[in-house]
Coordinates of C-alpha atoms and ligand atoms in Angstrom, one line a residue:
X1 CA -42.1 -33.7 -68.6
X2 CA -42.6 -30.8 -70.9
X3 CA -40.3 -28.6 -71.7
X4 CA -42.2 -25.6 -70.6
X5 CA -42.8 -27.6 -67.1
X6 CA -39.0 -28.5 -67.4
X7 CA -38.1 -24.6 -67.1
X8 CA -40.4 -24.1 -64.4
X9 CA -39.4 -26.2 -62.2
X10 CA -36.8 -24.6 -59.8
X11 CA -33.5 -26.5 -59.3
X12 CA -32.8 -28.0 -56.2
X13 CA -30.7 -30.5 -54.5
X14 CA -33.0 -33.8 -54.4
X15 CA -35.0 -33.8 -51.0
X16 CA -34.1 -36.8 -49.2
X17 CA -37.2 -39.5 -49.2
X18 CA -39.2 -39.3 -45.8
X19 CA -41.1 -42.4 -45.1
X20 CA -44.0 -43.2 -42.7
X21 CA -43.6 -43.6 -38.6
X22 CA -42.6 -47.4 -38.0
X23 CA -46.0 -50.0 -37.7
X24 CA -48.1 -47.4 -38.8
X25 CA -49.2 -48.1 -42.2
X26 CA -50.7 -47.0 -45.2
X27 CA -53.8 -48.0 -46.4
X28 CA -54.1 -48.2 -50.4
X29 CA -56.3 -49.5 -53.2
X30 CA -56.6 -52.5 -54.0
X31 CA -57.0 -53.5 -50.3
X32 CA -58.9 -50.4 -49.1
X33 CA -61.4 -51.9 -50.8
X34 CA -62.0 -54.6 -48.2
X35 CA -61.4 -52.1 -45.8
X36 CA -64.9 -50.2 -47.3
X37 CA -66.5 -53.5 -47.7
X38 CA -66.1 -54.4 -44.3
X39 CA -66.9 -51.0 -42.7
X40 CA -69.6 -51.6 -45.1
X41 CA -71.0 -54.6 -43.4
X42 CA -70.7 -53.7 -39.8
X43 CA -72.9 -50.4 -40.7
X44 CA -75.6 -52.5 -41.8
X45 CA -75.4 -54.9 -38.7
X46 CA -75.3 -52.2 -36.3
X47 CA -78.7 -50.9 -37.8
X48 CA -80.2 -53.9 -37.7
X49 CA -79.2 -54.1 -33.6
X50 CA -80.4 -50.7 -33.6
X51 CA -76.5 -49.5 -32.5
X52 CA -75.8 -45.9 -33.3
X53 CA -72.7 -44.5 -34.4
X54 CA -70.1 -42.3 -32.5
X55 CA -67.1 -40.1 -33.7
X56 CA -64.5 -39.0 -31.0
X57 CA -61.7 -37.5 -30.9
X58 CA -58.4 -39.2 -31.4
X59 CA -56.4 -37.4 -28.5
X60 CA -57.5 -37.5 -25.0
X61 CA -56.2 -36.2 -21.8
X62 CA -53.9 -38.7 -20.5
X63 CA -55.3 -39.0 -17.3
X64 CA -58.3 -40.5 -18.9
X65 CA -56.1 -43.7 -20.1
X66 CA -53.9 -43.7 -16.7
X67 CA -57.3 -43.3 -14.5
X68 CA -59.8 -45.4 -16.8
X69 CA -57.4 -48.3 -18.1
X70 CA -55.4 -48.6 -14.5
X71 CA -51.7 -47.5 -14.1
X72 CA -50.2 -51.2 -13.9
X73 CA -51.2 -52.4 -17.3
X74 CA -49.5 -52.4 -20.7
X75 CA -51.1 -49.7 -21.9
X76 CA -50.3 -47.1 -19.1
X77 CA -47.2 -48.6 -18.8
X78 CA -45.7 -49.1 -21.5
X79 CA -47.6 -48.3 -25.0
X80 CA -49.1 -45.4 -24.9
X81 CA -48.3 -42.1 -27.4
X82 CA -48.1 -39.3 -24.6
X83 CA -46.7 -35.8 -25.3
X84 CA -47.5 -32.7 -23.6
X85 CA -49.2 -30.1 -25.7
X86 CA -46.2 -27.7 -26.7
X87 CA -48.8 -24.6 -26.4
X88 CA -50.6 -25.2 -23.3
X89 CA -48.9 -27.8 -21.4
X90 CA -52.0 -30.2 -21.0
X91 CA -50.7 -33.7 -21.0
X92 CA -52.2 -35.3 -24.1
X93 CA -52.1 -39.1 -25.3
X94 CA -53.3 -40.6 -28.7
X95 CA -56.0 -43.1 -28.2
X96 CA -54.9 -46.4 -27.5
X97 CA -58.5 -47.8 -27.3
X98 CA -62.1 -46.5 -28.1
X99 CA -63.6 -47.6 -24.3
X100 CA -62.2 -44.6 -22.1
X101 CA -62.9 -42.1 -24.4
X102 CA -66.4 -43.2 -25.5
X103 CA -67.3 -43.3 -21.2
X104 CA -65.4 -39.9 -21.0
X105 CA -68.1 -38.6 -24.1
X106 CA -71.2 -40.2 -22.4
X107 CA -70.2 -39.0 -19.1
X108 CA -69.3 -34.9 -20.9
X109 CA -72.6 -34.8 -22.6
X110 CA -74.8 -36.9 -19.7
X111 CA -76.3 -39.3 -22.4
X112 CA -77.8 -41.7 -19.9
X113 CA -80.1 -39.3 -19.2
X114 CA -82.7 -40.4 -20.7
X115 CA -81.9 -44.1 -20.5
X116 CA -79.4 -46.6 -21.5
X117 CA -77.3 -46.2 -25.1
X118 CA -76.4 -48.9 -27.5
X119 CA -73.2 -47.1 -29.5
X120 CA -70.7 -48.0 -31.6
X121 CA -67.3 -46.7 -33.0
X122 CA -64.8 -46.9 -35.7
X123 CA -61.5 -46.0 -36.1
X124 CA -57.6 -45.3 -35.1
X125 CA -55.5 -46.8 -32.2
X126 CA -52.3 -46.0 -31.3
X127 CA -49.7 -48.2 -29.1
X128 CA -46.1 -48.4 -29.3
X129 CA -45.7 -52.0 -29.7
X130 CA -43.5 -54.2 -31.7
X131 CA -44.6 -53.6 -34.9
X132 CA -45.1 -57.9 -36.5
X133 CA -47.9 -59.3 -38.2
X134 CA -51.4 -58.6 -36.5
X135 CA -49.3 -56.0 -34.1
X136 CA -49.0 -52.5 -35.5
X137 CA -48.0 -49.4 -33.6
X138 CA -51.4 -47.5 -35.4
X139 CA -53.8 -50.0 -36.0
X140 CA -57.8 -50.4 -36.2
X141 CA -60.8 -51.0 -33.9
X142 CA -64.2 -51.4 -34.2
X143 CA -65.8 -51.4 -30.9
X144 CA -69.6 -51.8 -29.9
X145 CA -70.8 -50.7 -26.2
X146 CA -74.0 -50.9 -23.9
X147 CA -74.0 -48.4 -21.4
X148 CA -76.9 -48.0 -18.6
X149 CA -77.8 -51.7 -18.8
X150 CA -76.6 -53.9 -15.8
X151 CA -78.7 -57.0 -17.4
X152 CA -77.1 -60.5 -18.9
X153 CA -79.2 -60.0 -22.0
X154 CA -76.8 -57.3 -23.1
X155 CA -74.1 -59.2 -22.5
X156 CA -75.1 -61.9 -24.5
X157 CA -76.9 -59.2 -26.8
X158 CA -73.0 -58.0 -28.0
X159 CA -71.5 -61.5 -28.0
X160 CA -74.5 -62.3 -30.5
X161 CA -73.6 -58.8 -32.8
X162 CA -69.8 -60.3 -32.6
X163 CA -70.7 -63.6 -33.7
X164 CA -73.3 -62.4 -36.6
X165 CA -70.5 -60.3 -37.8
X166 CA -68.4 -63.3 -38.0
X167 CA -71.2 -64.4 -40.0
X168 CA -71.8 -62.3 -41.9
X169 CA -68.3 -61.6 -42.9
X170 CA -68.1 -65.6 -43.9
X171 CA -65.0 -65.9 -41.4
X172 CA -64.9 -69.9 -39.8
X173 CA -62.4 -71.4 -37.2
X174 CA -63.5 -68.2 -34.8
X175 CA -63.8 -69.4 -31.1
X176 CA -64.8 -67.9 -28.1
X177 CA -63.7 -68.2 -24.6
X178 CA -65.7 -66.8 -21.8
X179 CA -65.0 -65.9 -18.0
X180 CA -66.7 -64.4 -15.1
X181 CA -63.8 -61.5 -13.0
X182 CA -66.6 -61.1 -10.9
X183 CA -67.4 -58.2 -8.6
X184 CA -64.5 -56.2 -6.9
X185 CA -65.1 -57.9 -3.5
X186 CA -64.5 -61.3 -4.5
X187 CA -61.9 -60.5 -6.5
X188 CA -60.2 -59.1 -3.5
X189 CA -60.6 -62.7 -1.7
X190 CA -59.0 -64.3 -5.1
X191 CA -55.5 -61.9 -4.8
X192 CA -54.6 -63.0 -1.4
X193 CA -55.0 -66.6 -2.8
X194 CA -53.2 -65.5 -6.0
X195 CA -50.5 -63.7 -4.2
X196 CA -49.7 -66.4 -2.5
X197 CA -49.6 -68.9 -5.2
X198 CA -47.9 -66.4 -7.2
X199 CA -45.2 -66.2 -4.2
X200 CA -44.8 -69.9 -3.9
X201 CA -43.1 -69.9 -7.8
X202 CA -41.5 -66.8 -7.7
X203 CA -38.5 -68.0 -9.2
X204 CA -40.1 -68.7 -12.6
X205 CA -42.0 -65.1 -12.1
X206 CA -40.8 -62.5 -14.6
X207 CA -39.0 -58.6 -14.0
X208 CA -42.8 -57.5 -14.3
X209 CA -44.4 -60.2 -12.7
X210 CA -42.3 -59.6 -9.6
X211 CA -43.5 -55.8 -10.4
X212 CA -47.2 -56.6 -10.4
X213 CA -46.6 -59.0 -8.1
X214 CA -48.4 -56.7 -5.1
X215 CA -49.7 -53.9 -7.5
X216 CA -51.8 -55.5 -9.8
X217 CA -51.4 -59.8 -9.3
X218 CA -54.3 -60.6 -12.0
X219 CA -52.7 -58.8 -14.5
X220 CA -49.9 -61.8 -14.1
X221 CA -52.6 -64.1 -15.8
X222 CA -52.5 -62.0 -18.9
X223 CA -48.9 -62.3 -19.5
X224 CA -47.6 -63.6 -22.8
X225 CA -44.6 -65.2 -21.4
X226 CA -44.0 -68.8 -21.9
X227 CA -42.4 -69.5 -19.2
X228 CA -44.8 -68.7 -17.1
X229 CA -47.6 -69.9 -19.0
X230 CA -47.4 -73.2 -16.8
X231 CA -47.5 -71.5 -13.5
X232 CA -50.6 -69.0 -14.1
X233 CA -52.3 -72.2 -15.6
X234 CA -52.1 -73.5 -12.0
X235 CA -53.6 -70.3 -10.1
X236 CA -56.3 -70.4 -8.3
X237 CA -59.4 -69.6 -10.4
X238 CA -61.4 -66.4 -10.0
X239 CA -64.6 -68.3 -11.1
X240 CA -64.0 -70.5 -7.5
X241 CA -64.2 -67.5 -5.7
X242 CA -67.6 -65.8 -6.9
X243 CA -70.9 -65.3 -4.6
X244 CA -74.0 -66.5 -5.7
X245 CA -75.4 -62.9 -7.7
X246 CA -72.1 -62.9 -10.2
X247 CA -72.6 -66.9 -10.9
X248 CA -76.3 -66.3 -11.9
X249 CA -75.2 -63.2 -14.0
X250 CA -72.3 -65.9 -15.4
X251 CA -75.1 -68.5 -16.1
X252 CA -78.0 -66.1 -17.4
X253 CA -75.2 -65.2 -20.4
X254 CA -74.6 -68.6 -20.9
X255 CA -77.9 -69.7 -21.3
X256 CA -79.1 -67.3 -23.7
X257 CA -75.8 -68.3 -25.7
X258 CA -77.0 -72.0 -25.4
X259 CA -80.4 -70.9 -26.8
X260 CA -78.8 -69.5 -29.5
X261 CA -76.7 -72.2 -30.9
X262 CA -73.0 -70.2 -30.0
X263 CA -70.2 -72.6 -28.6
X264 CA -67.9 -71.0 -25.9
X265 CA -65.3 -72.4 -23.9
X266 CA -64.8 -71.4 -20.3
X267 CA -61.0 -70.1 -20.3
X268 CA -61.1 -69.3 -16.0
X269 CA -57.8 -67.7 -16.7
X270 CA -59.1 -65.2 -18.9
X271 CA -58.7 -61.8 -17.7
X272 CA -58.2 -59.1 -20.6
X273 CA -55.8 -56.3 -20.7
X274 CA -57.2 -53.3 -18.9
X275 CA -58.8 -53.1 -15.2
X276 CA -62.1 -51.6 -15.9
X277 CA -63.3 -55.0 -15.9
X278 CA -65.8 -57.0 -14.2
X279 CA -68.5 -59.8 -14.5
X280 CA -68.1 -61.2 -17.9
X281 CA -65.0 -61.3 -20.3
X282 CA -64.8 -62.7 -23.6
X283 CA -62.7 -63.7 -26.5
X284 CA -62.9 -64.5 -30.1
X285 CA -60.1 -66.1 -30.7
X286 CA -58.8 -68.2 -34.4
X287 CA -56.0 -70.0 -34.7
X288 CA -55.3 -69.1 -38.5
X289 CA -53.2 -65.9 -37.3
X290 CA -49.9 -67.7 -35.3
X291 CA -49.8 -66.0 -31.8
X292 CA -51.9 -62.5 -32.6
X293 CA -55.3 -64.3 -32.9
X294 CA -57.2 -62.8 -30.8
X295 CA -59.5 -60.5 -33.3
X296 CA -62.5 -59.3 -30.8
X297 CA -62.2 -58.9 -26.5
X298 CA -64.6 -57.0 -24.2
X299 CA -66.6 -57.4 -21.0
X300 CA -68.5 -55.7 -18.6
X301 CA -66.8 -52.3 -17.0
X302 CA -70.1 -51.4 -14.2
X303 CA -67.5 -48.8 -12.7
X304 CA -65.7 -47.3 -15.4
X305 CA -68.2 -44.4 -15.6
X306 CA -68.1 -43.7 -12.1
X307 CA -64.1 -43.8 -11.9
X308 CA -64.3 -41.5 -14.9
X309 CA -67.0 -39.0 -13.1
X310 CA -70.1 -40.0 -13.7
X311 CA -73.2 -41.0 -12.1
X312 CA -72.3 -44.4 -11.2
X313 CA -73.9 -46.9 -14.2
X314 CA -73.7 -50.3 -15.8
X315 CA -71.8 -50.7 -19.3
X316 CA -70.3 -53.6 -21.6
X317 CA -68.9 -53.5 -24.7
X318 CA -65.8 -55.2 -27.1
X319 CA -63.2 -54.0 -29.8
X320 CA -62.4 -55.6 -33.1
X321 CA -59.2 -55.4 -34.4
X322 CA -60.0 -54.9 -38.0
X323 CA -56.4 -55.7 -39.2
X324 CA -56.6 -59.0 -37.9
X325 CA -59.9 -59.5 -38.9
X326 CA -59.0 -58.2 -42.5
X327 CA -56.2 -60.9 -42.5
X328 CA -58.2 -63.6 -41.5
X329 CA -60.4 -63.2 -44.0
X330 CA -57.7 -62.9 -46.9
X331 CA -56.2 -66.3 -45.1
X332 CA -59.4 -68.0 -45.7
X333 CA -59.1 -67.0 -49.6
X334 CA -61.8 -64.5 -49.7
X335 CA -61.9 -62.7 -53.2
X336 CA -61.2 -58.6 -52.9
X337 CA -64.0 -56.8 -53.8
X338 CA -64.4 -55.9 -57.9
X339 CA -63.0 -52.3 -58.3
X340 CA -63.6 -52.1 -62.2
X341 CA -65.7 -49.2 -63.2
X342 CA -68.2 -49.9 -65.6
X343 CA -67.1 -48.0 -68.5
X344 CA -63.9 -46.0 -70.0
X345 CA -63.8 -43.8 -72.2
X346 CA -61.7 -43.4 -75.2
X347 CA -60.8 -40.2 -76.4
X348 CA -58.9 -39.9 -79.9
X349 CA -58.9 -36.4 -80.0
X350 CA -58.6 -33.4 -77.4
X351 CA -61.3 -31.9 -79.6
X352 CA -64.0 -35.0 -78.7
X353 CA -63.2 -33.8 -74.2
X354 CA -66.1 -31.7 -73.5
X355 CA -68.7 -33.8 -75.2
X356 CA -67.1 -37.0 -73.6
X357 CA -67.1 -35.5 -70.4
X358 CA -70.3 -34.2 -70.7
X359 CA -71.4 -37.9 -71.3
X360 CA -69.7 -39.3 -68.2
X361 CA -71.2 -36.9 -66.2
X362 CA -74.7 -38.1 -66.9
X363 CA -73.9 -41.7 -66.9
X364 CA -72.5 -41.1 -63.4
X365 CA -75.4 -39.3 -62.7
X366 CA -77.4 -42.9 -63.4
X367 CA -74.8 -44.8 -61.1
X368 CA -72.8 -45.5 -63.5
X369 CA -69.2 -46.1 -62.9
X370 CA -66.9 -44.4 -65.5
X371 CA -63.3 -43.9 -66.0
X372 CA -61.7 -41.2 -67.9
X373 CA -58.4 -41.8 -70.0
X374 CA -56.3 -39.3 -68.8
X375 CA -53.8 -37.7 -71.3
X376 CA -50.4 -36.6 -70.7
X377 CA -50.8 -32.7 -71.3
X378 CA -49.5 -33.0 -74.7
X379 CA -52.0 -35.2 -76.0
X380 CA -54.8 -38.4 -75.6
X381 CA -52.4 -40.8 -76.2
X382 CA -52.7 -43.2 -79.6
X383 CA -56.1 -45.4 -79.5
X384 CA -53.9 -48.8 -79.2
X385 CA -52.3 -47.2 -75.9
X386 CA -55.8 -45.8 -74.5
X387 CA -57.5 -49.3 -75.2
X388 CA -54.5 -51.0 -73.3
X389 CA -55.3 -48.4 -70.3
X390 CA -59.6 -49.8 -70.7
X391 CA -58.3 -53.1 -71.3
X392 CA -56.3 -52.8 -67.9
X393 CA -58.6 -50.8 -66.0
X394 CA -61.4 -54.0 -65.9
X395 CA -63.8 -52.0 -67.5
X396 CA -66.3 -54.1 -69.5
X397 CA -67.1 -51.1 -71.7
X398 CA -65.1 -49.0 -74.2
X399 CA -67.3 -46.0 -74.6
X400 CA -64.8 -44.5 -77.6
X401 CA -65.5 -41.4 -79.0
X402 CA -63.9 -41.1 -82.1
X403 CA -65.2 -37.8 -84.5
X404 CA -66.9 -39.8 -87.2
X405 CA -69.1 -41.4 -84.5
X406 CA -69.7 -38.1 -82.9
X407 CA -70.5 -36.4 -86.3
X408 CA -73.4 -38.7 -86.5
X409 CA -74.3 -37.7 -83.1
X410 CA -73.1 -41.1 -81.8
X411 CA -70.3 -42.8 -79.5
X412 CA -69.7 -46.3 -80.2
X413 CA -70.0 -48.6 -77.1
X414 CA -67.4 -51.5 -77.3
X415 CA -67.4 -54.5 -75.0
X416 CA -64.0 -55.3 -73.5
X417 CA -65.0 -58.9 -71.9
X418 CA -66.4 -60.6 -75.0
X419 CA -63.5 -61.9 -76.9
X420 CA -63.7 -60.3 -80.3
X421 CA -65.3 -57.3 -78.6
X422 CA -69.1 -56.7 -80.1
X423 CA -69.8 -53.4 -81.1
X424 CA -72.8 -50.6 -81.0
X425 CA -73.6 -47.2 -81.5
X426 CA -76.0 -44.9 -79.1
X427 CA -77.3 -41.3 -79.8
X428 CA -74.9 -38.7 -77.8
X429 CA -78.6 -37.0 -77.0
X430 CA -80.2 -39.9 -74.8
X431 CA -77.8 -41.0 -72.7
X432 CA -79.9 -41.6 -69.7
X433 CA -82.6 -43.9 -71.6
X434 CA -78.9 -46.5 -72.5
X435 CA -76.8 -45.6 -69.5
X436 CA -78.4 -49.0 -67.2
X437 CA -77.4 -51.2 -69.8
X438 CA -73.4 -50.2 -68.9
X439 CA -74.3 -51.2 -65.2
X440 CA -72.6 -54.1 -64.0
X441 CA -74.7 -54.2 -61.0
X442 CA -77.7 -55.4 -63.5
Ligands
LIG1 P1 -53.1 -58.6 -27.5 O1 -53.3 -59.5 -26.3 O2 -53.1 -59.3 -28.8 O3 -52.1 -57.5 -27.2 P2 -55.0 -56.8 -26.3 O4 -55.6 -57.5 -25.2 O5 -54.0 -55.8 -26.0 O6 -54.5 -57.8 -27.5 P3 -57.4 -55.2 -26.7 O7 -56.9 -54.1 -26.0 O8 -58.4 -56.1 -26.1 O9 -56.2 -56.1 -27.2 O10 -58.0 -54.8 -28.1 C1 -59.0 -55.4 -28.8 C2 -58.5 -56.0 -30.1 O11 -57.8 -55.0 -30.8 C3 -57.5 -57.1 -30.0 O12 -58.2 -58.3 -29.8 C4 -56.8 -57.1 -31.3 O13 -57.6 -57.8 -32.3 C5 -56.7 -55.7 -31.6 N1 -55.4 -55.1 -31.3 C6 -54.9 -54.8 -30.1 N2 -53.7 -54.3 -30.1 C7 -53.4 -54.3 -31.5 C8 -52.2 -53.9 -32.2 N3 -51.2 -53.4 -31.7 N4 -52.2 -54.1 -33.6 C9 -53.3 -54.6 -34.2 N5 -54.4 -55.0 -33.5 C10 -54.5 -54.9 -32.2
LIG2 MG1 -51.9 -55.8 -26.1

């Protein structure tokens, strides 16, 4: 520090060091770089499915959730970030998913007006979990929806998106299990059969199972206790109990899955998280990620909009979870995306800034990427330290702009990735006609 800064600076006792809420994390370079490519990627798939893009907002009123999610799931129950607005009083919650909100949006703003609405969303989630691998308290989704459309062919239409992002992304050892919940009628027929099997084992039932046990018996299926894994693998199946209109439905997505060359398993004890569901439910599931590798769920929710005040209308959709996905693909060895700019530049003297920066600015202008050494207020820094910054920065240019080169109207142009580092001068006065031969890119 200077010592002009050094007198400045008033004295205080040192400020303790706050640090970030528990399993919410910080995103930084290098690895918000994947983060950008990735984003990146599902951008350009969305257009090609002709998906368009939606931005909501991250707090909702918290009977959305409670109403649109159903109050005996994990979410209502137990993971969601409510507070009551200190100013107003309206009960407030942070996300925990991207569905209810998104139906809340199209209901506000009667998109299906004009038709259905293929949309898609990225962005913040919050649940107060256990913060371990693949499990944070704020974490990522990506979610695609179909709202207006009752038709299989949308149902198979997103499970195809999913799988080309797999694709695209290069990520293998994805699976994906499929079921059928079927419509709210035969469903009913299924709980009095599941009650009862449910009943018969009660002893290895959980605290919450016994809970659910009359308020919400499928959501027993979903439980992540082992104990119990045995028993719900012994329930009476929902597929079993569907008419002959949700079986077609079930088949017409399989087929067009067949046609397309995508495996799926049947998993009849597949039953998702929330209760908005119906018809179809899927999973992509890996094994590369221990117990949280489930990166991708959805299904079809034909009464969500209705429960939420709308007209009633046919919708299906599914959420990413992008930090899983992220680790997946840095399991499987992916390299992170190059960060190195194209160029620094290396300034001797404060005296050579403006032209330098002048320089930059129109080599940016052409696209290309250029660092600036940055001095310490007192000075540039000696050329052995700012060629150890380019040398660390990946660069593969030196652009150095020493005064004898700029007295000839020059900056010399040193290459960082050559061994012995060739050198060359270009004219200060045409930097456009040599600035795409810095470009990596070409
Ligand atoms: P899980 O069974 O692992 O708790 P879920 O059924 O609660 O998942 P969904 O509500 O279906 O998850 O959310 C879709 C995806 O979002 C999940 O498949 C997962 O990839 C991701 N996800 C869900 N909760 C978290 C979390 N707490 N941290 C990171 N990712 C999550
Ligand atoms: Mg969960």
């Amino acid at each position: 520090m200077s010592e002009s800064l050094k007198e400045n600076t008033p004295k205080t006792v040192k400020a303790q060091k706050l640090v970030g809420v528990k399993g919410m994390n910080d995103i930084l370079p290098p690895d918000s770089a994947r983060w950008e490519w990735l984003e990146g990627q599902v951008r350009a798939l969305m257009a090609r499915y002709a998906y368009r893009n939606v931005r909501l907002p991250i707090v909702e009123p918290t009977a959305l959730f409670v109403r649109g999610l159903g109050e005996v799931t994990d979410i209502v129950e137990k993971e969601m970030y409510s507070f009551e607005d200190r100013l107003n009083g309206e009960q407030l919650t942070l996300r925990p998913e991207g569905t209810a909100g998104l139906v809340r949006s199209v209901v506000e703003h009667n998109l299906l007006y004009e038709g259905g609405k293929r949309l898609y969303y990225m962005g913040p989630m919050f649940r107060h979990e256990r913060p371990q691998r693949g499990r944070y308290r704020q974490f990522h989704q990506i979610g695609a929806e179909v709202l207006g459309f009752g038709g299989a062919e949308v149902d198979a239409e997103l499970i195809l998106l999913a799988n080309d992002l797999w694709r695209v992304l290069g990520l293998k050892d994805v699976r994906l299990e499929l079921n059928s919940l079927g419509q709210p009628a035969e469903r009913q027929a299924h709980r009095a059969a599941l009650i009862a099997h449910l009943e018969k084992h009660s002893d290895v039932l959980d605290e919450e199972a016994k809970r659910r046990l009359h308020s919400n018996p499928l959501r027993i299926l979903d439980t992540k206790n082992p104990a119990m894994q045995s028993v719900v693998e012994a329930a009476p199946r929902l597929l079993d109990f569907l008419g002959e209109a949700s079986l077609a439905h079930f088949n017409a997505v399989k087929a067009i899955l067949d046609a397309n060359g995508v495996a799926y398993s049947i998993n009849p004890r597949l039953v998702r998280g929330m209760d908005y569901y119906n018809l179809t439910v899927f999973e992509f599931i890996t094994t590369s990620l221990g117990s949280q590798g489930t990166i991708c769920g959805g299904g079809r929710y034909d009464y969500l909009i209705e429960q939420v005040g709308g007209k009633p209308a046919p919708a299906v959709g599914w959420a990413l979870g992008v930090e899983r996905v992220l680790e997946l693909i840095k399991e499987q060895g992916e390299a992170l995306p190059d960060l190195a700019p194209d160029v620094y530049a290396i300034v001797p003297e404060i005296a050579a800034l403006p032209v330098a920066m002048q320089v930059l600015q129109t080599l940016r202008a052409c696209g290309v990427s250029a660092q600036m050494h940055a001095g310490t207020g007192e000075g540039m820094g000696s050329m052995k330290s700012q060629f150890k910054k380019a040398d660390a920065s990946g660069a593969r240019f030196a652009l150095v702009f020493g005064a004898e080169e700029l007295t000839q109207g020059h900056v010399a142009v040193k290459s960082l990735r050559d061994g012995e580092g060739a050198q060359r001068n270009e004219p200060l006065n045409t930097v456009a006609a040599w600035a795409h031969s810095l470009q990596s890119a070409l």
